Coordinates of C-alpha atoms in Angstrom, one line a residue:
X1 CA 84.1 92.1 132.9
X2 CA 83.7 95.3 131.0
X3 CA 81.0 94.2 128.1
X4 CA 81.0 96.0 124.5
X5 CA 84.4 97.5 124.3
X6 CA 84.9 97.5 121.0
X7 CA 86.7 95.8 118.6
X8 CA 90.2 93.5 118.8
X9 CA 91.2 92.5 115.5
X10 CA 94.5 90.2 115.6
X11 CA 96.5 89.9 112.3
X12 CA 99.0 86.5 112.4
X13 CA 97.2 85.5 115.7
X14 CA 98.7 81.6 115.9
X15 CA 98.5 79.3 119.0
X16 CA 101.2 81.3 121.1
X17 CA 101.6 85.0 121.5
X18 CA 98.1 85.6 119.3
X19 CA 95.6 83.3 121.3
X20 CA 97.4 84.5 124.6
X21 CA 96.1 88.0 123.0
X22 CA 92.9 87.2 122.0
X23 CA 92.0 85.3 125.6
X24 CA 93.6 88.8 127.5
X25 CA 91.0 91.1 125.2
X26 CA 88.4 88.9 125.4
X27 CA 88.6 89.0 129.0
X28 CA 88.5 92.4 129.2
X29 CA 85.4 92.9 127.4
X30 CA 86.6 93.4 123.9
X31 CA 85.0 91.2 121.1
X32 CA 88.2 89.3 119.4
X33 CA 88.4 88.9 115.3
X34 CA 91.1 86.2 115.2
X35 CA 93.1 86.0 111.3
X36 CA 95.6 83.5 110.2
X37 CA 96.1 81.8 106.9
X38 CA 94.2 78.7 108.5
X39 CA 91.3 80.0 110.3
X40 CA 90.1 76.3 111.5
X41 CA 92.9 75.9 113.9
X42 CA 91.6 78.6 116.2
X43 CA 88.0 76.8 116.6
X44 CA 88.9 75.3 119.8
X45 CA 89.9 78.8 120.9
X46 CA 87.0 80.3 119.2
X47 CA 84.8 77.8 121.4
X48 CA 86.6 78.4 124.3
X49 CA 86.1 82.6 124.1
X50 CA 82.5 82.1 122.9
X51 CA 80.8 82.8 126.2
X52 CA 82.8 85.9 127.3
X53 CA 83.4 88.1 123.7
X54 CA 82.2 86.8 120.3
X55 CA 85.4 85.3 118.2
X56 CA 85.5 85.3 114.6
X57 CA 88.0 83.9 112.5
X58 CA 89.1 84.9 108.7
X59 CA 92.1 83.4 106.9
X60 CA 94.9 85.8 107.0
X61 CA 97.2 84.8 103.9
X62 CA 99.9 87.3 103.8
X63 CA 102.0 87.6 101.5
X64 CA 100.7 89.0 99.5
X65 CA 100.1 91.7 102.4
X66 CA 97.2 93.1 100.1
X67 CA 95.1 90.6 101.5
X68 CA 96.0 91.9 105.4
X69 CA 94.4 95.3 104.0
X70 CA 91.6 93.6 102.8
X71 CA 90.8 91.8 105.9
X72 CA 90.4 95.1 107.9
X73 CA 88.3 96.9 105.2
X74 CA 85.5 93.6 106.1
X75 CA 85.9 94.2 109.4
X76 CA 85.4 98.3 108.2
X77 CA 82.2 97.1 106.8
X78 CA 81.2 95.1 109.5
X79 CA 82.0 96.6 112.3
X80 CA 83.1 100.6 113.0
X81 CA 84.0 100.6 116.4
X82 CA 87.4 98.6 116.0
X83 CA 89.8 99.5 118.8
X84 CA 92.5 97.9 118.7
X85 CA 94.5 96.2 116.3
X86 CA 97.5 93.5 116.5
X87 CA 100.2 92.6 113.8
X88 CA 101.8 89.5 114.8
X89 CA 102.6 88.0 111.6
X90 CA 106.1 87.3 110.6
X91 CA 108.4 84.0 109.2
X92 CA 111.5 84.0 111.7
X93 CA 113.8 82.4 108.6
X94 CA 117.4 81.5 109.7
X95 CA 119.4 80.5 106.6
X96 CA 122.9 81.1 105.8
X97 CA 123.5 84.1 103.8
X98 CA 124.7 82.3 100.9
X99 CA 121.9 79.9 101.1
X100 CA 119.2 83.1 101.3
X101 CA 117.6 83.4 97.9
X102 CA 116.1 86.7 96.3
X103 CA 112.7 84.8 96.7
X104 CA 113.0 84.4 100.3
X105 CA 114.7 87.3 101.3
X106 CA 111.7 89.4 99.6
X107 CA 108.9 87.0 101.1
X108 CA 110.0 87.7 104.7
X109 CA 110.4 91.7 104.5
X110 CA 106.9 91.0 102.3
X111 CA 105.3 88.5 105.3
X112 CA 106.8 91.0 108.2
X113 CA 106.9 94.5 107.0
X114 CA 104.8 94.9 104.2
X115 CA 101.7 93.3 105.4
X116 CA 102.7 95.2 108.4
X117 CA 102.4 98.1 106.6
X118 CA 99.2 97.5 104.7
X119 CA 97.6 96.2 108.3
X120 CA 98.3 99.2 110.2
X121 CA 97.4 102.1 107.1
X122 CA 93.6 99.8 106.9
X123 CA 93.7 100.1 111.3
X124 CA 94.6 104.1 111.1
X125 CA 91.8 104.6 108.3
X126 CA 88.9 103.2 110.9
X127 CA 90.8 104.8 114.2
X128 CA 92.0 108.5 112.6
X129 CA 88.3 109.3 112.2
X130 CA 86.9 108.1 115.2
X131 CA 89.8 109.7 117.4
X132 CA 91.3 107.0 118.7
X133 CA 92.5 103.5 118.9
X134 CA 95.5 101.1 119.5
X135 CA 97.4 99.9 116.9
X136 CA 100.3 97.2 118.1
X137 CA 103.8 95.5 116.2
X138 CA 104.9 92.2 117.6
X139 CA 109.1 92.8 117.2
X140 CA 111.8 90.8 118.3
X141 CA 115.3 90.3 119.2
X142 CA 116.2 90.8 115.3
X143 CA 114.2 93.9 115.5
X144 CA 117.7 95.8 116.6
X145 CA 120.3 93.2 116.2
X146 CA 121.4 90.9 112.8
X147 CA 122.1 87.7 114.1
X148 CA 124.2 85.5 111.8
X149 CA 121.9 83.5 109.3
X150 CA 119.0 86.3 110.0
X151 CA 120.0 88.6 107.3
X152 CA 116.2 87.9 105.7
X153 CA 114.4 88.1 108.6
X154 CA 116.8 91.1 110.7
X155 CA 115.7 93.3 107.5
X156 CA 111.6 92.9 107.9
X157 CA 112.0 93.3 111.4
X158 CA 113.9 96.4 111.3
X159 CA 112.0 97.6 108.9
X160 CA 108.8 96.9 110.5
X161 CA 109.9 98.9 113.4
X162 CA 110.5 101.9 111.5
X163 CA 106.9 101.8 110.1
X164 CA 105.4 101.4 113.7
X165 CA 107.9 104.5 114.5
X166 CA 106.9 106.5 111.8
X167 CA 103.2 105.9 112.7
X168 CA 103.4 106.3 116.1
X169 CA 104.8 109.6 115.6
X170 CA 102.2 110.6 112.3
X171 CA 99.3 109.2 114.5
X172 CA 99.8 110.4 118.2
X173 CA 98.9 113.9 117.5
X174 CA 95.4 112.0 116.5
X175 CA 94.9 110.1 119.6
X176 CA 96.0 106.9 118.1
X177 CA 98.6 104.8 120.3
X178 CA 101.1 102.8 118.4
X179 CA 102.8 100.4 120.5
X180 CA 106.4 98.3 119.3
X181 CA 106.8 95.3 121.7
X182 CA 110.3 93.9 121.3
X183 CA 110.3 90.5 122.7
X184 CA 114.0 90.0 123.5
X185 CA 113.1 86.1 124.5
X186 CA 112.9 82.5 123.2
X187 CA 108.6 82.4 124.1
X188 CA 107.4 79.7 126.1
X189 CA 105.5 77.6 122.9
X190 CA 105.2 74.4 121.8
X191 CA 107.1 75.7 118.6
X192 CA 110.3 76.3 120.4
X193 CA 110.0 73.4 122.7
X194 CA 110.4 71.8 119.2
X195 CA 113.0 73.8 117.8
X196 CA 115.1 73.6 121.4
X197 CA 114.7 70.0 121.3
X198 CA 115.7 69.0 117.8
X199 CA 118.6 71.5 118.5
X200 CA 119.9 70.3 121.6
X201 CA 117.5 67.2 122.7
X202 CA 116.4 69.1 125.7
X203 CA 112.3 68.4 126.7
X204 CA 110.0 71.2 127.9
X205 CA 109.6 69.6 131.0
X206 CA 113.7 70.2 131.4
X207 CA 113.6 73.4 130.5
X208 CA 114.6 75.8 133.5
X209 CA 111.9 77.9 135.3
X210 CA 111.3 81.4 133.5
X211 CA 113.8 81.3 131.0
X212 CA 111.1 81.5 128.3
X213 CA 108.9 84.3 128.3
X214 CA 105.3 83.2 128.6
X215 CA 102.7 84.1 126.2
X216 CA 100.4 85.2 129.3
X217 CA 103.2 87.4 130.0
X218 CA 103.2 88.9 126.6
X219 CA 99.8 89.9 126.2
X220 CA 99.8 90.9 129.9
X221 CA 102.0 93.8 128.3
X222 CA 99.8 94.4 125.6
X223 CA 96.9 95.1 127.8
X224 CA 99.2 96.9 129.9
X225 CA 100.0 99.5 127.0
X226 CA 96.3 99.7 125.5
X227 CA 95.2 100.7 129.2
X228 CA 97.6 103.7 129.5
X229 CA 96.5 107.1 129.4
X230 CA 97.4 109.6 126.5
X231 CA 99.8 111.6 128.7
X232 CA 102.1 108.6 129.4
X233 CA 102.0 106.4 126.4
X234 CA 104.7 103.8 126.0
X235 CA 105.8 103.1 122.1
X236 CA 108.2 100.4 122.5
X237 CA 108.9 98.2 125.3
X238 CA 111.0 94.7 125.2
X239 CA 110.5 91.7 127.0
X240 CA 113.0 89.4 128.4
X241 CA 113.4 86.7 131.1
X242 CA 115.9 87.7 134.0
X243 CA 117.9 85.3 133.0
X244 CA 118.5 86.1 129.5
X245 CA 121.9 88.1 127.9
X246 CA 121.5 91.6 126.4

């Protein structure tokens, strides 16, 4: 393993897509800062990536997304050599439109795009001056199609991807890759066992083979993307099983 690499900071990093992150960077050599609004549920993975990359959790409360630009001016003052940087935060709200109120329709563009924003401005202000870095958006299925009861959440994720296009095409020029990955794909979590199971009664252990993308799978593409050279970057790339429609 590669040893001081630099610095992974993940934004929204849960128990799925984020912690499949955090273990892919740490095994490569990077050292992983892990935020979510409760930072003690990531001590298990904290212990567990202890011996191969130092793992330090802060509580990421977004919205307000002020608070995601204040987490990376600590890690500013902490640590200069940040190199990466992943916004995975977002509230995937499915209401019908006449039961979506102002208030939530504002909190997820806020939770989503705002904070995703605010996270990426603080990650360009440590990588413009250095020269480079990799700054990364988490999208989804609603990040190019509204889906009927996802007016809320369609919006932030649209939006979200216009600020990681509009910064990949401000930051390039410096060296900095900005990387959209559109997962197209129910992922393989315990969340969505949940939600397929109180929807339809199905159990994970009856759910087909690889019709869920893993979260291995995810951050294998992550890694994939921070590891390319500048004269063949990818900006956005989607994710989907074989088996799923598009």
């Amino acid at each position: 393993m590669a040893e001081g690499r630099g610095v992974a900071i993940l934004v929204g990093a849960g128990d799925a897509i984020g912690a499949a992150v955090a273990r892919r960077f740490a095994k490569g050599g990077y050292t992983v800062c892990i935020c979510r609004r409760e930072a003690a549920k990531s001590q298990a993975l904290v212990d567990e990536l202890r011996l191969r990359a130092l793992a330090r959790t802060r509580s990421a409360s977004m919205p307000p997304g002020s608070r995601g630009s204040e987490i990376i001016r600590r890690r500013r003052k902490q640590c200069r050599a940040d190199e990466v940087c992943l916004f995975n935060a977002g509230s995937n709200v499915n209401k019908p439109l006449l039961d979506t109120t102002e208030k939530l329709f504002f909190r997820a563009w806020e939770l989503a795009c705002y904070a995703g924003f605010l996270v990426g401005r603080e990650a360009a202000r440590v990588m413009v001056p250095r020269g480079h870095g990799t700054i990364f958006f988490t999208g989804a299925t609603a990040s190019i199609r509204g889906g009927k009861g996802f007016a809320a959440f369609s919006s932030a994720k649209f939006g979200l991807r216009a600020v990681a296009q509009a910064m990949a095409r401000e930051l390039g020029p410096n060296n900095i890759h900005v990387v959209h990955l559109l997962i197209d794909a129910g992922v393989d979590s315990e969340a969505i066992h949940q939600r397929m199971r109180a929807a339809t009664g199905i159990e994970a252990k009856e759910i087909p083979p690889d019709s869920l993308t893993k979260t291995s799978s995810i951050a294998e593409a992550y890694w994939f993307a921070h590891q390319q050279t500048k004269d063949g970057w990818t900006h956005e790339l989607d994710l989907r099983p074989s088996v799923e429609k598009w």
